Amino acid sequence: MQIRRGADAPFSLRHTSMSHHEEGHHGHHIIPFKTLAAVFGALVFLTLLTVFLAKFFHFGALEVPIAIAIASVKAGLVVSIFMGLKYDNKVNTLAFSIGSLFVIVFLSITLLDTAFRGDATNVDPLTIMETEMQAERLEGREPDPADLRIAPGDYAGDAEADATTDAEVAPEPETVSGEAPASDE
Amino acid sequence: MAAPTSTVTMPQKTEDVHGAQHGHPPHLQHHFVSSEQQFDAAKMGMWLFLLTEILLFSGMFVAYTVYRVWHPEVFADAANLLNWQWGAFNTLVLLSSSFTVVLAIHFAQKNDKKKLVAMLVSTFLLACVFLVVKYIEYTAKFEHGIFAGRAYNPDVEYLLHYVDDPTNLLSPFAAQFFSIYFVMTGIHGVHVLIGMGLFAWMTKRALNDEFSSEYYTPVEIAGLYWHLVDIIWIFLFPLLYLM
């Protein structure tokens, strides 16, 4: 642009476009159409891949990491080619990298708290979350308190309740009365 | 195209930074040495803004992760209620719009005004398609009492179409999932709306012959914004719809 100094318009116009081609490689890199189309194709392919893997396969615990990895590759393609970081002044890459770094710091330090909450003072070898999961499993195996009654005293509180439910639930009192004498011995 | 010819030139002084005996392109502001420098400064400013955008969304992504780690089974059931076909379709729509944006810049660099305008209009229309799909998805959920936060009051019949046991979906943690879903996609949708405004404006300016291979900074900057909106969706889609 600094070269443009011609007095007549046509000359200066032509000169401008020439000077652009000569100097334009600093900030105005023209990305070839083919490259852009290839990146777009890759993005569509990765989208279909992530849907396919999530809907037709079961990777269990790896499901989320796989989806995030694919999304990161897609974001990387958009950032480096579509947003031009690959061709740009490196200071922009720095801005973007700092942003990404802070997201990782934000996420991991938050999870250090929330995913292991209470574990610092926990003397059990298991983490709080593991203990809770174990309790949940045990609870699932635990029999109904109604099946654990053995002494007549266990039925004491049920007298009124049974009277009301007797009409609706016919088989229930039968099994109860059948078990009661056996447990009396 | 509209290459600035030096028809109107201010009398140049010897200390003029643009160099001696010639004017400067109309888009070049006086505090910049060259168009190149002005372009780079604008771009860097936009990247700094995008950094704040990344951090804005990261707060919501962290909220999502924390609650998901706490109640994975509820989140899995709740995500299942979202229509992944619409989500995948919208992902392709946004990716296409990112492609039309880079093509707009590509054609601006090649001084092809007609195709530049065509690409800007396509971007605008694809953004419209995205929001229409979002509207369809939102209303489909509202109809069955699926709202954010305390308003979450799902229709059990509807839930039974998706799961055999609706206990998870009736727990308060399901409401948490939908709060996160509506807030994240809602704020993302507001960004799409702003993007539509930007591209309508860019189209008007392109029609006014304001852009050329010499000067297309606003298109480039709007493009950077639009790609970020796309990147946010690239992460939102698998996390909300597929996991």
mmCIF file with all atom_site columns, C-alpha atoms in Angstrom, chain A residues 26 80 84-98, chain B residues 40 43-44 47:
data_model
loop_
_atom_site.group_PDB
_atom_site.id
_atom_site.type_symbol
_atom_site.label_atom_id
_atom_site.label_alt_id
_atom_site.label_comp_id
_atom_site.label_asym_id
_atom_site.label_entity_id
_atom_site.label_seq_id
_atom_site.pdbx_PDB_ins_code
_atom_site.Cartn_x
_atom_site.Cartn_y
_atom_site.Cartn_z
_atom_site.occupancy
_atom_site.B_iso_or_equiv
_atom_site.pdbx_formal_charge
_atom_site.auth_seq_id
_atom_site.auth_comp_id
_atom_site.auth_asym_id
_atom_site.auth_atom_id
_atom_site.pdbx_PDB_model_num
ATOM 1  C CA . HIS A 1 26 ? 1.843  -11.148 6.185  1.00 0.00 ? 26 HIS A CA 1
ATOM 2  C CA . SER A 1 80 ? -6.387 -23.206 13.295 1.00 0.00 ? 80 SER A CA 1
ATOM 3  C CA . GLY A 1 84 ? -6.676 -18.659 10.769 1.00 0.00 ? 84 GLY A CA 1
ATOM 4  C CA . LEU A 1 85 ? -4.506 -19.041 13.872 1.00 0.00 ? 85 LEU A CA 1
ATOM 5  C CA . LYS A 1 86 ? -2.174 -21.226 11.835 1.00 0.00 ? 86 LYS A CA 1
ATOM 6  C CA . TYR A 1 87 ? -1.382 -18.301 9.537  1.00 0.00 ? 87 TYR A CA 1
ATOM 7  C CA . ASP A 1 88 ? -1.758 -15.523 12.087 1.00 0.00 ? 88 ASP A CA 1
ATOM 8  C CA . ASN A 1 89 ? 0.323  -13.425 14.339 1.00 0.00 ? 89 ASN A CA 1
ATOM 9  C CA . LYS A 1 90 ? 1.368  -15.735 17.195 1.00 0.00 ? 90 LYS A CA 1
ATOM 10 C CA . VAL A 1 91 ? 0.053  -13.334 19.820 1.00 0.00 ? 91 VAL A CA 1
ATOM 11 C CA . ASN A 1 92 ? -3.503 -14.457 18.939 1.00 0.00 ? 92 ASN A CA 1
ATOM 12 C CA . THR A 1 93 ? -2.528 -18.071 19.498 1.00 0.00 ? 93 THR A CA 1
ATOM 13 C CA . LEU A 1 94 ? -1.193 -16.982 22.865 1.00 0.00 ? 94 LEU A CA 1
ATOM 14 C CA . ALA A 1 95 ? -4.531 -15.358 23.776 1.00 0.00 ? 95 ALA A CA 1
ATOM 15 C CA . PHE A 1 96 ? -6.431 -18.479 22.775 1.00 0.00 ? 96 PHE A CA 1
ATOM 16 C CA . SER A 1 97 ? -4.011 -20.832 24.572 1.00 0.00 ? 97 SER A CA 1
ATOM 17 C CA . ILE A 1 98 ? -4.235 -18.829 27.785 1.00 0.00 ? 98 ILE A CA 1
ATOM 18 C CA . ASP B 2 40 ? -3.748 -7.074  13.135 1.00 0.00 ? 40 ASP B CA 1
ATOM 19 C CA . LYS B 2 43 ? -7.961 -9.092  15.140 1.00 0.00 ? 43 LYS B CA 1
ATOM 20 C CA . MET B 2 44 ? -5.996 -9.188  18.358 1.00 0.00 ? 44 MET B CA 1
ATOM 21 C CA . TRP B 2 47 ? -9.205 -12.570 20.188 1.00 0.00 ? 47 TRP B CA 1
#
